[in-house]
Amino acid sequence: MLEPAPGTLEDRVGELLERLSNACGIAGGEGEVRELLREALEPHCCEVYTDTIGNLVCRRGNGPVRVMLAAHMDEVGLVVAGHEDSGLLRFKESGGLDPRVLPGRPVLVGLAKMPGVIGLGAVHLLDADDREKVPPSRELLIDIGAGNKEEAVAVAPPGTPVFFSTRFERLSNGRVKGKALDDRVGCAVVAEVLLGPERDGLTLFGVFTVQEEVGLRGARVAAYHVAPRLALAIDGTSSANVPGVDPSLTCTDLSEGPAISVMDGTVVMDSRIREQLASLASRHDVPYQYRRLTTAGTDSGGMFLQREGVPVCSVSVPCRYIHSAASLADLGDVAATIRLTNLFLDSLDKGEFEL
Amino acid sequence: MTPDAGGLEGLATLRDLLDRLTRVYGPPGREAGIAREIAAIIGPHVDETWTDALGNLIAVKAAGAAAGPPAPGSGRPRPGDRAGRGPLIMLSAHMDQAGLVVTSAARDGFLRFGVAGDLDVMALPGQRVVNALGILGVVGVDEGVGKQDLASQKMYIDVGDTEETEGAALGDVFCLEPRTGDLGPGGGKFTSPALDNRAGCAVLLEVAKGLYLSKAAGRADRGSRGPGDALFPGVAFVFTVQGAIAPRGARTAAFALEPVLGITVDLTPARSSGKEGSRVEVGKGPAIRVKDGDYVAPPRVREALVETARKCGIPYQLDVSSADEDAADASVVQVAGAGVPTGVVGLPARHARSSSPVVDLHDLEATVELLSRLLLEPPEL
C-alpha cells in the first residue's frame, strides 16, 4: 500500500473528526451526525440508506465476502425530563455519564443549541460536607434563563436532548480534545475507510449505528439485515495513562496505537480475527496494543449473536476522559486505526485471511 | 434410585466420561479443543457434526432425510441447512468453562486478569491455574487487601520468572488446574473445577450414545410417529460457546436450526450447609427449572418434563430462582428466530461457583434417562 505523505491522513481525518465532534446526537436522535456522514459518503458509495431505526448503511463493492464495520453515532448526554415553576429544567442521563462532570457544566439544549448551564447550589451556601460530595444528577437542574415554567416548556419540552457545549480543538503533539470522541473517532475511521479503494473481493458495509450508549441496540438490527460473514466494531475506549494510575489499570495508553480487544462484558472476540489484526500490525509496523479491560461493551456484542452468528472483534481508539464533557484523543492513533482496518480488509480481499 | 448392576456400570461410564471431559482446556472463546474432543465422542452416534461461525458444535441425528445441499450462492458449504430435513428438538449445553483472562503482562512475572464466567473471587487466592500451553500459575493477592475488599483487580497470576511470561501473553486465558476426584464411600459423587458445564455435555453425550435408550425403544412397538423413522422429530445436540459467561452462543445455533423444542442442560447451584434455602439438593434428581432471573419456563415444556419423570419413575425436583447468574442458555434459545419453547434441566451441584463443585452421578444418570424418555415421546407443542 502506498503510504500517504506524512501528516496527510492525520490532517484529513482531523478535519472530518472536528465536524463530527461538533455535531450533536444522543441515542435516538442521531440525525445531525447521520446527515453529515451521508453527505460526505454518498458520492463514494454504491448504496447509502437509513434503515428502519436510523442506522446509516453505506455499501462499497459487490464482492463475495460481506464485511461489516460498525461505528456508533450517538454520544452520551442528557434529556429534559421535567420543569420547575422557576423555569429550570429537570433531566435524566442518556448513556453512562461520569457524574463528577455535571455540576456547573455549560450545555446546549435541543437541536437549536440553546445555551444553558447545569446549575448547582450557590458556593456561599456550601458547608464543609458538601465540598466533599458529588451531587447526584437528580438534584441538579439546567438553567436556560427561562423566567417561568411555561417559557421553559415552550422551548425545551420533555424529551429535548441536551449536549455538552465543548468545541473541538487541536492540542499539541497531534492530540485533539472535543466532546463525543466516543465514538466520532470510530465514525471518522469507518468513513475514511469507505472513502478509500474499493475491493473486488468484498462487499463492504460501513454502518453508522444508533443507540449504542444505551445498550448496543442499533448494531443488532443492522447486523441482522446486513448479514455479514464477519464484522469489526470501531469505537473509542477508555485510556488512563495519566499520573497516579497503576500501569496495569490504564485499559489503554494514549498515543500507543489502536487497542485490539480480547473480550469485554458482552462478547469474547473471535481469536482468529484478533490474531490476524495483531499479526498484520506487527508485520506492517502499525503500532497497536491490547485493551486491558474485560468489562463494558461495544457494538461487537450487539452484532455477534445475530442470525447464525457473526465472528467479531473490536478495535478501539484510546480516549482519555471518556464519557465526560471533553475527551482527548491522538490523531496518530486514529490514523493507525484506519491503516490497520485497511490492512485487514486487504488481507480478506486477497484471500490471505478466511473464516 | 436403587442402582442395579446395569446402573452401576452406567455410573462408571459416566464418571469416566466426566473425568475425560473436565480435563480438557476450554475457557470462553477458546472452545476449539473441547469441541474436537466432544465431536470425536459423538460422531459415531449422529448423522453429521459441524462447527458454526461462532464455534458452537452442532451434532444432528435427523429423522428422515439427512443434511440438505449447500445454500445456493452462499460461497461456502452450509452444513446443517434445513432443506429436506424434518423437525428437530435441540438439546444444548455450553461447553466452555470459567477462565482468567490476562489483561496485563508485567515484566515481573505477575499477570493481572479479569474473570470470565461464574467463579467466585473468594475461591481464587492460592489456586493453581494453567493456560493453553500448560504453563502453571498460582493466584496471588496484593499485599494489604482484606477479605471484604477481595476483587480480581487486586489479584494476579504468578507464573514464576520473567522468561515464563513469554508463554503467557496478554489475552491468554488460564483455567483452574483440572484436578478431579470421587467423593463418598462407594463413590457416586464427583468433583472437578470444570463441571460447569462439562457435566451437561456428558449428559448430552450419554443421550446421544443411547439414542433414546434403544432398549426402551425396542421394548414397545409404538407404531409410526413420523415419516418412516423411529426418531421423530430428530435431535440436534448443541455444545455452545461463551455460555460460562452468559447465555450467548446457543442463540445463533437455535436461529440456524429452528428447533420445535429446546432443552438446556446446565449446572444448578444446590443447597449445602448453613442456611435452609429453597434451592434444590444434590442426589435428589434433575432440577426442572420453573424460572430464574432471565427466564420463565413455558408451562407446557415444564409439565412435559414433570409428566415424563413421573411416568417413568425418575426422581426430579423443581427449581425456582430469581438470580440472573443462574440464567441458562434457554433464555436466549427461546427468543431465537420466531421463538422456541425451551426448558431447562439443571444438574444440582454443591459449591457451584467454587473451584470444586460436587455433583452426584445418579442425578446425571437420571437426567440422561429423563431426556431420552422425553425424546422418545415428545410433547405436543
XYZ file of C-alpha atoms in Angstrom:
736
model
C 0.000 0.000 0.000
C 1.264 3.430 -0.913
C 1.915 5.411 2.222
C 0.430 8.912 2.104
C 2.792 11.811 2.720
C 3.480 12.332 6.443
C 0.620 14.075 8.163
C -1.774 13.831 5.235
C -4.051 11.153 6.610
C -3.933 12.717 10.070
C -4.860 16.141 8.640
C -7.721 14.805 6.547
C -9.181 12.720 9.339
C -8.660 15.600 11.776
C -10.914 17.835 9.692
C -13.631 15.204 9.479
C -13.340 14.452 13.189
C -13.728 18.143 14.001
C -17.048 18.311 12.162
C -18.203 15.024 13.668
C -17.263 16.018 17.214
C -19.041 19.351 16.996
C -22.186 17.722 15.604
C -24.747 16.665 18.215
C -26.715 13.458 18.666
C -27.681 11.398 21.678
C -29.284 7.950 21.472
C -32.466 8.096 19.431
C -31.668 11.491 17.891
C -28.625 10.895 15.712
C -29.973 12.796 12.677
C -27.423 15.617 12.598
C -24.477 13.208 12.667
C -26.170 10.941 10.132
C -26.730 13.770 7.648
C -23.132 14.888 7.931
C -21.899 11.359 7.189
C -24.417 10.827 4.422
C -23.303 13.973 2.618
C -19.648 13.017 2.906
C -20.113 9.406 1.801
C -22.995 9.296 -0.676
C -20.853 10.291 -3.710
C -18.381 7.467 -2.999
C -20.642 4.531 -2.129
C -22.764 2.394 -4.437
C -25.577 2.359 -1.916
C -26.416 4.504 1.091
C -29.589 4.085 3.103
C -31.028 4.676 6.542
C -32.716 1.610 7.995
C -35.959 1.471 9.976
C -34.398 2.522 13.272
C -31.916 5.082 11.949
C -28.698 3.183 11.265
C -26.881 4.623 8.236
C -25.705 1.793 5.968
C -23.068 2.581 3.319
C -22.032 -0.103 0.865
C -18.837 -0.232 -1.196
C -18.223 -3.023 -3.686
C -20.121 -6.153 -4.586
C -17.652 -8.957 -3.860
C -18.416 -12.374 -2.374
C -17.332 -11.678 1.229
C -19.695 -9.461 3.201
C -17.861 -7.460 5.870
C -19.436 -5.003 8.282
C -17.638 -2.155 10.027
C -19.702 -0.592 12.796
C -19.222 2.760 14.498
C -21.910 4.338 16.617
C -23.191 7.861 16.004
C -24.771 8.533 19.405
C -22.943 10.306 22.217
C -23.575 10.417 25.948
C -25.715 13.385 27.026
C -28.866 14.399 28.847
C -32.605 14.506 28.195
C -35.035 17.099 29.555
C -37.413 15.267 31.869
C -39.391 17.967 33.716
C -39.765 21.646 34.547
C -39.716 23.624 37.781
C -42.056 26.582 38.351
C -38.932 28.718 38.269
C -38.258 27.703 34.668
C -35.321 25.438 35.494
C -35.163 22.020 33.790
C -35.002 18.573 35.356
C -33.105 15.984 33.324
C -32.145 12.337 33.004
C -28.925 10.888 31.666
C -28.629 9.259 28.241
C -25.824 6.730 28.370
C -23.358 6.125 31.189
C -22.087 9.547 32.277
C -19.373 10.230 34.773
C -21.457 12.011 37.479
C -18.470 14.107 38.574
C -18.517 16.200 35.417
C -22.086 17.558 35.519
C -22.284 20.365 38.104
C -21.505 23.793 36.643
C -21.140 22.476 33.091
C -22.221 24.633 30.137
C -24.587 22.749 27.842
C -26.541 23.137 24.602
C -30.268 22.429 24.829
C -32.121 20.998 21.832
C -31.006 20.861 18.211
C -31.407 24.652 18.167
C -28.357 24.544 20.503
C -29.809 26.926 23.062
C -27.096 27.665 25.631
C -27.600 26.687 29.245
C -25.733 25.658 32.358
C -26.141 22.786 34.796
C -26.827 24.703 37.979
C -25.881 23.789 41.490
C -26.227 25.221 44.983
C -24.592 28.625 45.473
C -20.999 28.465 46.631
C -21.655 30.726 49.639
C -24.143 28.157 50.975
C -21.724 25.204 50.910
C -20.808 23.634 54.215
C -17.692 21.531 54.731
C -19.521 18.247 53.989
C -20.930 19.499 50.683
C -17.450 20.258 49.422
C -16.556 16.567 49.652
C -19.566 15.237 47.734
C -20.610 14.884 44.115
C -24.314 15.776 43.997
C -26.408 13.116 42.208
C -27.908 14.230 38.883
C -31.450 14.131 40.295
C -30.504 17.114 42.490
C -29.175 19.162 39.574
C -31.114 21.487 37.263
C -30.405 23.018 33.873
C -30.787 26.796 33.699
C -31.547 28.191 30.236
C -32.553 31.600 31.508
C -36.295 30.906 31.250
C -38.349 33.042 33.614
C -41.079 30.519 34.391
C -42.352 27.010 33.686
C -44.427 27.952 30.623
C -41.485 29.645 28.962
C -39.260 26.630 29.653
C -41.801 24.067 28.391
C -42.276 26.054 25.194
C -38.597 25.999 24.197
C -37.483 22.732 25.826
C -40.362 20.272 26.126
C -39.779 16.896 27.788
C -37.553 14.721 25.616
C -35.418 17.608 24.377
C -31.801 16.398 24.064
C -29.033 18.214 25.910
C -25.407 18.190 24.789
C -22.104 19.290 26.229
C -21.012 22.517 24.561
C -17.323 21.630 24.279
C -15.835 22.718 20.945
C -13.291 20.581 19.136
C -9.738 21.898 19.353
C -6.300 20.772 18.319
C -3.743 20.482 21.101
C -0.046 19.837 20.705
C 1.556 16.557 19.572
C -1.289 15.697 17.195
C -3.677 15.383 20.080
C -7.202 16.757 19.975
C -9.914 17.471 22.506
C -13.647 17.523 21.977
C -16.938 16.093 23.106
C -18.341 12.809 21.794
C -14.990 11.417 20.658
C -16.650 8.162 21.776
C -17.491 7.274 19.036
C -16.969 10.006 16.474
C -13.391 8.707 16.245
C -14.892 5.400 15.060
C -17.189 7.236 12.635
C -14.172 9.062 11.212
C -12.238 5.797 10.824
C -15.085 3.979 9.069
C -15.818 6.994 6.845
C -12.165 7.263 5.804
C -12.061 3.516 5.011
C -15.218 3.891 2.889
C -13.576 6.761 1.009
C -10.561 4.545 0.239
C -10.124 1.981 -2.519
C -12.912 -0.409 -3.482
C -12.038 -4.105 -3.139
C -13.296 -6.640 -5.689
C -13.416 -9.484 -3.195
C -15.538 -7.663 -0.664
C -18.935 -6.198 -0.145
C -18.010 -3.677 2.491
C -20.742 -2.280 4.697
C -19.824 0.757 6.755
C -22.632 1.005 9.273
C -23.092 4.046 11.488
C -25.245 2.770 14.300
C -27.776 4.293 16.685
C -28.360 3.775 20.417
C -25.048 2.106 21.279
C -24.628 4.023 24.522
C -27.933 2.717 25.855
C -27.425 -0.985 25.067
C -25.751 -1.777 21.705
C -29.174 -1.624 20.102
C -28.726 -0.285 16.574
C -25.914 -2.691 15.728
C -28.134 -5.691 16.442
C -30.738 -4.619 13.948
C -28.117 -3.685 11.347
C -26.220 -6.985 11.659
C -29.492 -8.833 11.134
C -30.302 -7.220 7.781
C -26.731 -6.698 6.602
C -25.967 -10.362 7.459
C -22.175 -10.091 7.313
C -19.726 -13.009 7.292
C -17.685 -11.151 9.891
C -17.588 -7.710 11.490
C -15.405 -5.196 13.279
C -16.638 -2.579 15.731
C -14.542 0.580 15.723
C -15.002 2.531 18.933
C -13.362 4.883 21.368
C -12.254 3.289 24.616
C -11.039 4.450 27.993
C -7.420 5.444 28.399
C -5.956 6.245 31.790
C -2.195 6.559 31.327
C -2.140 9.654 33.490
C -0.186 10.282 36.700
C -1.237 8.242 39.705
C -2.685 5.294 37.814
C -1.017 1.910 38.105
C 0.158 0.829 34.594
C -1.878 -2.378 34.904
C -5.096 -0.376 35.278
C -4.895 2.093 32.363
C -7.040 -0.032 29.994
C -5.213 1.562 27.061
C -2.381 4.066 26.650
C -2.932 7.205 24.565
C -0.648 7.511 21.514
C 0.297 3.825 21.597
C -1.933 2.847 18.667
C -5.305 1.136 18.216
C -6.399 -1.167 21.016
C -7.432 -4.658 19.952
C -9.978 -6.208 22.329
C -9.695 -9.697 23.754
C -13.033 -9.683 25.498
C -15.434 -7.235 27.110
C -18.573 -7.599 29.153
C -20.649 -8.609 26.143
C -18.512 -10.892 23.955
C -15.259 -12.802 23.756
C -13.707 -11.626 20.497
C -13.052 -14.119 17.715
C -9.450 -15.161 18.314
C -8.751 -15.700 14.595
C -9.666 -12.097 13.754
C -7.843 -10.801 16.808
C -4.655 -12.677 15.919
C -4.872 -11.581 12.278
C -5.164 -7.925 13.332
C -2.187 -8.199 15.681
C -0.109 -10.053 13.124
C -0.852 -7.502 10.370
C 0.012 -4.640 12.690
C 3.343 -6.238 13.620
C 4.266 -7.027 10.035
C 3.411 -3.556 8.715
C 4.787 -1.545 11.635
C 1.433 -0.191 12.703
C 1.537 0.475 16.443
C -1.087 -1.444 18.407
C -1.931 -2.513 21.921
C -4.419 -4.791 23.597
C -7.342 -3.353 25.501
C -6.584 -4.325 29.083
C -10.087 -4.428 30.481
C -12.626 -7.221 30.300
C -15.773 -5.224 31.077
C -18.026 -2.683 29.273
C -19.226 -3.270 25.713
C -19.112 -2.186 22.084
C -21.245 -2.865 19.023
C -19.405 -6.207 18.686
C -21.589 -7.539 21.481
C -24.704 -6.484 19.592
C -23.614 -7.975 16.268
C -22.214 -11.372 17.133
C -25.424 -13.068 18.231
C -27.394 -12.163 15.116
C -28.598 -14.862 12.728
C -26.326 -17.907 12.637
C -23.622 -15.922 14.443
C -21.133 -13.272 13.322
C -17.438 -13.565 14.232
C -16.437 -10.149 15.607
C -13.599 -8.144 17.049
C -13.447 -4.604 18.440
C -10.682 -2.167 17.574
C -10.691 0.967 19.683
C -9.062 4.365 19.636
C -7.764 5.290 23.119
C -9.638 8.306 24.529
C -8.801 9.943 27.841
C -11.679 11.286 29.987
C -14.224 9.251 28.057
C -17.939 9.622 28.945
C -17.291 13.123 30.210
C -17.834 16.595 28.724
C -14.495 16.653 26.929
C -12.269 13.777 25.933
C -8.854 13.697 24.379
C -7.522 11.555 21.537
C -4.425 11.320 19.358
C -4.863 11.720 15.592
C -1.907 9.356 15.216
C -3.988 6.635 16.918
C -6.938 7.427 14.652
C -4.749 7.220 11.544
C -3.155 3.969 12.734
C -6.642 2.524 13.277
C -7.515 3.402 9.670
C -4.310 1.764 8.418
C -4.929 -1.378 10.445
C -8.543 -1.631 9.258
C -7.416 -1.214 5.646
C -4.716 -3.865 6.060
C -7.298 -6.238 7.473
C -9.700 -5.622 4.600
C -6.862 -6.071 2.094
C -5.970 -9.433 3.611
C -9.611 -10.533 3.343
C -9.816 -9.224 -0.212
C -6.711 -11.131 -1.308
C -7.871 -14.318 0.374
C -4.921 -14.263 2.794
C -7.372 -14.489 5.641
C -10.563 -16.520 5.623
C -13.117 -17.615 8.155
C -32.800 -44.707 42.551
C -31.567 -48.121 43.602
C -28.644 -48.844 41.361
C -28.758 -52.359 39.966
C -25.779 -53.997 38.272
C -26.522 -52.259 34.975
C -26.927 -48.948 36.738
C -23.529 -49.215 38.373
C -21.901 -49.917 35.054
C -23.677 -46.842 33.690
C -22.356 -44.758 36.563
C -18.786 -45.899 35.944
C -19.080 -44.929 32.277
C -20.483 -41.539 33.208
C -17.754 -40.988 35.750
C -15.015 -41.779 33.237
C -16.640 -39.548 30.628
C -16.827 -36.666 33.134
C -13.229 -37.242 34.102
C -12.190 -37.121 30.446
C -14.238 -34.040 29.556
C -13.292 -31.988 32.605
C -9.574 -32.423 31.879
C -9.792 -30.654 28.519
C -8.874 -26.954 28.442
C -11.697 -24.787 27.089
C -12.477 -21.348 28.525
C -14.866 -18.867 26.822
C -13.711 -18.044 23.289
C -11.206 -20.944 23.321
C -13.564 -23.846 22.784
C -11.873 -25.489 19.760
C -10.126 -28.187 21.824
C -13.132 -29.285 23.829
C -15.251 -29.152 20.648
C -12.839 -31.592 18.969
C -12.966 -33.907 21.972
C -16.768 -33.919 22.040
C -17.029 -34.294 18.245
C -14.846 -37.397 18.411
C -17.123 -38.960 21.004
C -20.467 -38.049 19.468
C -19.503 -38.544 15.809
C -20.344 -42.255 15.525
C -23.818 -41.721 17.005
C -25.142 -38.958 14.734
C -25.576 -38.190 11.020
C -23.401 -35.105 10.848
C -21.473 -32.693 13.032
C -20.234 -29.211 12.243
C -18.967 -26.077 13.920
C -20.792 -22.824 13.187
C -19.441 -19.302 12.695
C -19.084 -18.692 16.437
C -17.651 -22.118 17.268
C -20.784 -23.869 18.517
C -20.520 -27.616 17.890
C -23.724 -28.985 16.386
C -24.400 -32.731 16.018
C -27.592 -33.814 14.323
C -29.360 -37.140 14.246
C -32.086 -36.334 11.790
C -35.374 -38.002 11.225
C -35.921 -38.843 7.588
C -33.643 -37.109 5.107
C -30.095 -36.230 6.098
C -28.363 -32.922 5.538
C -29.515 -30.587 2.831
C -27.369 -29.250 -0.004
C -25.201 -26.148 0.386
C -27.217 -22.964 0.287
C -27.181 -21.504 -3.218
C -24.891 -18.549 -3.748
C -23.508 -18.622 -0.225
C -19.972 -19.202 -1.485
C -19.276 -21.893 1.068
C -20.978 -25.102 2.071
C -23.633 -24.682 4.697
C -23.776 -27.841 6.709
C -26.948 -28.121 8.649
C -29.027 -26.410 6.030
C -32.618 -27.011 6.891
C -33.735 -28.067 3.427
C -35.152 -31.570 3.304
C -34.935 -32.255 6.990
C -37.768 -32.868 9.393
C -38.365 -31.065 12.667
C -35.642 -31.078 15.292
C -35.508 -30.997 19.054
C -32.455 -29.099 20.264
C -30.579 -30.246 23.365
C -27.912 -27.764 24.376
C -25.160 -27.451 26.939
C -22.402 -24.867 26.997
C -19.007 -26.490 26.655
C -16.792 -23.665 27.899
C -15.561 -23.348 31.473
C -14.772 -20.247 33.527
C -11.345 -18.733 32.946
C -8.998 -15.946 33.965
C -8.241 -13.608 31.040
C -4.817 -11.964 31.219
C -5.207 -8.185 30.910
C -1.674 -7.092 31.686
C 1.595 -8.975 31.413
C 4.070 -7.305 33.706
C 7.783 -7.921 33.462
C 7.918 -9.276 36.987
C 6.038 -12.447 36.121
C 2.810 -11.236 37.703
C -0.164 -11.287 35.323
C -3.252 -9.202 36.002
C -6.528 -10.781 34.927
C -10.283 -10.429 34.591
C -12.645 -13.299 35.400
C -14.720 -14.745 32.543
C -17.512 -16.896 33.891
C -19.105 -17.846 37.191
C -16.126 -18.075 39.506
C -16.429 -16.563 42.953
C -13.367 -14.367 43.617
C -13.334 -15.850 47.139
C -12.404 -19.167 45.556
C -9.363 -17.845 43.694
C -6.489 -17.000 46.064
C -3.905 -19.784 46.130
C -5.446 -21.714 43.236
C -3.235 -23.437 40.684
C -4.099 -22.392 37.127
C -2.863 -23.408 33.665
C -3.048 -21.797 30.233
C -3.466 -23.380 26.793
C 0.242 -24.196 26.651
C 0.116 -25.898 30.030
C 2.064 -23.143 31.785
C 1.375 -23.316 35.509
C 0.497 -20.277 37.573
C -0.656 -19.575 41.119
C -3.206 -16.897 42.022
C -1.850 -14.331 44.467
C -3.445 -11.371 46.230
C -1.923 -7.881 46.528
C -0.464 -7.206 49.953
C -2.743 -5.452 52.399
C -6.003 -6.445 50.700
C -8.619 -7.520 53.230
C -11.148 -10.308 52.693
C -14.010 -7.884 52.146
C -12.034 -5.958 49.519
C -11.176 -9.060 47.509
C -11.607 -8.372 43.784
C -9.976 -9.722 40.648
C -8.199 -6.377 40.073
C -6.374 -6.951 43.342
C -5.115 -10.380 42.381
C -2.549 -11.657 39.945
C -1.298 -14.879 38.441
C 2.242 -15.705 39.472
C 3.877 -17.627 36.632
C 7.361 -17.583 38.082
C 10.088 -15.533 36.499
C 10.138 -13.139 33.534
C 11.069 -15.799 30.975
C 7.942 -17.767 31.759
C 5.690 -14.832 30.872
C 6.883 -15.206 27.270
C 4.482 -18.147 27.027
C 1.716 -16.224 28.735
C 0.757 -13.232 26.648
C -1.950 -10.669 27.039
C -5.290 -12.149 26.138
C -4.226 -15.595 27.280
C -6.742 -17.433 29.376
C -5.875 -19.511 32.423
C -8.189 -22.191 33.798
C -8.206 -23.898 37.170
C -5.908 -26.902 37.109
C -8.110 -29.909 36.280
C -7.984 -31.917 39.467
C -10.796 -34.472 39.550
C -11.864 -36.774 42.346
C -14.508 -39.098 43.757
C -16.330 -38.445 46.999
C -18.262 -40.738 49.290
C -17.569 -44.282 50.478
C -18.769 -46.065 47.347
C -18.077 -43.167 45.021
C -21.132 -41.747 43.334
C -20.195 -38.117 43.845
C -17.624 -36.417 41.663
C -15.709 -33.158 41.771
C -13.772 -31.220 39.148
C -13.335 -27.471 38.535
C -14.810 -27.739 35.026
C -18.067 -29.487 35.967
C -19.826 -26.266 34.897
C -20.716 -27.320 32.292
C -18.899 -30.445 31.201
C -21.468 -32.265 33.337
C -24.146 -31.022 30.951
C -22.005 -32.050 27.971
C -21.604 -35.540 29.465
C -25.371 -35.867 29.823
C -25.926 -34.907 26.175
C -23.237 -37.350 25.048
C -24.847 -40.184 27.027
C -28.240 -39.371 25.482
C -26.601 -39.499 22.039
C -24.876 -42.803 22.794
C -28.116 -44.376 23.972
C -30.116 -42.623 21.239
C -33.271 -42.616 23.259
C -32.268 -45.727 25.149
C -32.519 -48.295 22.401
C -33.665 -50.904 24.896
C -36.728 -48.898 25.761
C -37.335 -48.096 22.129
C -37.207 -51.751 21.176
C -39.415 -52.856 24.043
C -42.580 -51.237 22.930
C -43.971 -51.191 19.463
C -45.178 -47.633 19.241
C -46.242 -47.666 15.652
C -45.365 -44.885 13.320
C -44.833 -41.469 14.905
C -43.139 -39.862 11.945
C -42.206 -40.309 8.339
C -40.711 -43.781 8.381
C -38.401 -43.285 11.333
C -38.457 -44.256 14.991
C -36.648 -40.988 15.704
C -39.179 -38.302 15.059
C -38.578 -35.457 15.487
C -34.836 -35.679 15.010
C -32.438 -34.326 17.598
C -29.688 -31.714 17.474
C -27.058 -31.889 20.208
C -25.592 -28.415 20.528
C -22.461 -27.681 22.540
C -22.373 -23.922 22.845
C -19.679 -21.256 23.216
C -19.302 -18.485 25.813
C -22.148 -19.890 27.937
C -19.973 -19.815 31.056
C -20.150 -16.011 30.935
C -23.765 -15.511 29.902
C -26.291 -17.229 27.659
C -24.840 -16.424 24.217
C -23.816 -18.977 21.601
C -26.974 -21.067 21.908
C -28.935 -18.224 20.342
C -27.295 -18.420 16.917
C -27.468 -22.228 16.866
C -31.182 -22.063 17.588
C -31.603 -19.457 14.851
C -29.929 -21.790 12.359
C -31.688 -24.995 13.433
C -35.200 -23.640 14.064
C -35.977 -26.409 16.541
C -39.552 -27.190 17.580
C -38.431 -27.652 21.184
C -35.284 -26.742 23.099
C -33.915 -28.245 26.312
C -30.852 -26.779 28.014
C -28.779 -28.789 30.476
C -26.612 -26.849 32.890
C -25.325 -26.919 36.433
C -27.662 -25.506 39.052
C -26.473 -24.369 42.497
C -27.665 -26.786 45.211
C -28.060 -26.355 48.933
C -25.036 -27.053 51.076
C -24.547 -26.471 54.800
C -25.606 -23.314 56.557
C -28.921 -21.805 55.698
C -32.052 -23.709 54.855
C -32.797 -22.354 51.423
C -35.398 -23.253 48.895
C -32.829 -24.450 46.385
C -32.544 -27.964 45.101
C -30.435 -30.696 46.648
C -27.715 -32.922 45.290
C -28.783 -36.545 44.851
C -32.489 -35.863 44.542
C -32.705 -35.942 40.770
C -32.666 -33.486 37.874
C -33.853 -29.971 38.715
C -36.608 -28.929 36.324
C -36.426 -25.154 36.238
C -39.545 -23.102 36.803
C -37.830 -19.724 36.482
C -34.632 -17.822 37.006
C -33.650 -14.165 36.691
C -33.809 -14.196 32.893
C -36.206 -16.972 32.062
C -39.601 -18.415 32.832
C -40.316 -21.961 31.692
C -43.247 -22.283 29.296
C -45.759 -24.314 31.340
C -46.197 -26.912 28.588
C -42.497 -27.673 28.493
C -42.170 -27.804 32.261
C -45.232 -30.035 32.534
C -43.948 -32.347 29.813
C -40.688 -32.819 31.737
C -42.517 -33.414 35.023
C -45.012 -35.768 33.393
C -42.240 -37.798 31.739
C -40.355 -38.093 35.024
C -43.463 -39.215 36.905
C -44.472 -41.741 34.285
C -41.033 -43.332 34.198
C -40.359 -43.199 37.935
C -37.438 -40.807 37.533
C -36.717 -38.631 40.584
C -36.935 -34.890 39.941
C -37.169 -31.596 41.783
C -38.467 -28.180 40.801
C -36.021 -25.278 40.782
C -37.132 -21.702 41.329
C -34.514 -18.971 41.256
C -34.576 -15.209 40.979
C -30.890 -14.830 40.230
C -29.620 -13.526 36.896
C -26.434 -15.514 37.286
C -28.442 -18.729 37.190
C -29.597 -17.908 33.647
C -29.024 -20.844 31.346
C -28.823 -20.954 27.543
C -32.614 -21.368 27.484
C -33.144 -17.644 27.958
C -31.667 -16.916 24.513
C -32.801 -20.101 22.768
C -36.424 -19.277 23.464
C -36.239 -15.891 21.735
C -34.161 -17.037 18.724
C -35.763 -16.742 15.302
C -39.519 -16.840 15.609
C -39.269 -18.296 19.135
C -38.593 -21.758 20.556
C -40.405 -23.315 23.541
C -37.479 -24.163 25.779
C -36.947 -25.994 29.066
C -34.039 -26.167 31.469
C -32.933 -29.288 33.274
C -30.437 -28.417 35.986
C -27.807 -30.730 37.401
C -27.641 -29.937 41.128
C -24.135 -29.037 42.262
C -22.865 -28.029 45.664
C -20.234 -25.263 45.814
C -21.300 -24.444 42.275
C -19.186 -21.300 41.771
C -16.150 -22.515 43.656
C -13.064 -24.322 42.387
C -14.562 -27.659 43.433
C -18.222 -28.149 42.561
C -19.663 -31.528 43.544
C -22.309 -33.432 41.572
C -23.995 -36.757 42.185
C -23.598 -39.166 39.273
C -27.087 -40.539 39.990
C -28.525 -37.118 39.155
C -26.715 -37.138 35.826
C -27.854 -40.660 35.065
C -31.449 -39.744 35.894
C -31.183 -36.720 33.599
C -29.984 -38.919 30.732
C -32.997 -41.131 31.333
C -35.400 -38.200 31.573
C -34.205 -36.562 28.337
C -34.166 -39.864 26.456
C -37.725 -40.624 27.525
C -38.845 -37.138 26.583
C -37.308 -37.511 23.117
C -38.945 -40.899 22.745
C -42.354 -39.407 23.333
C -42.006 -35.687 22.697
C -44.810 -33.453 23.921
C -47.344 -31.986 21.553
C -46.343 -28.360 21.109
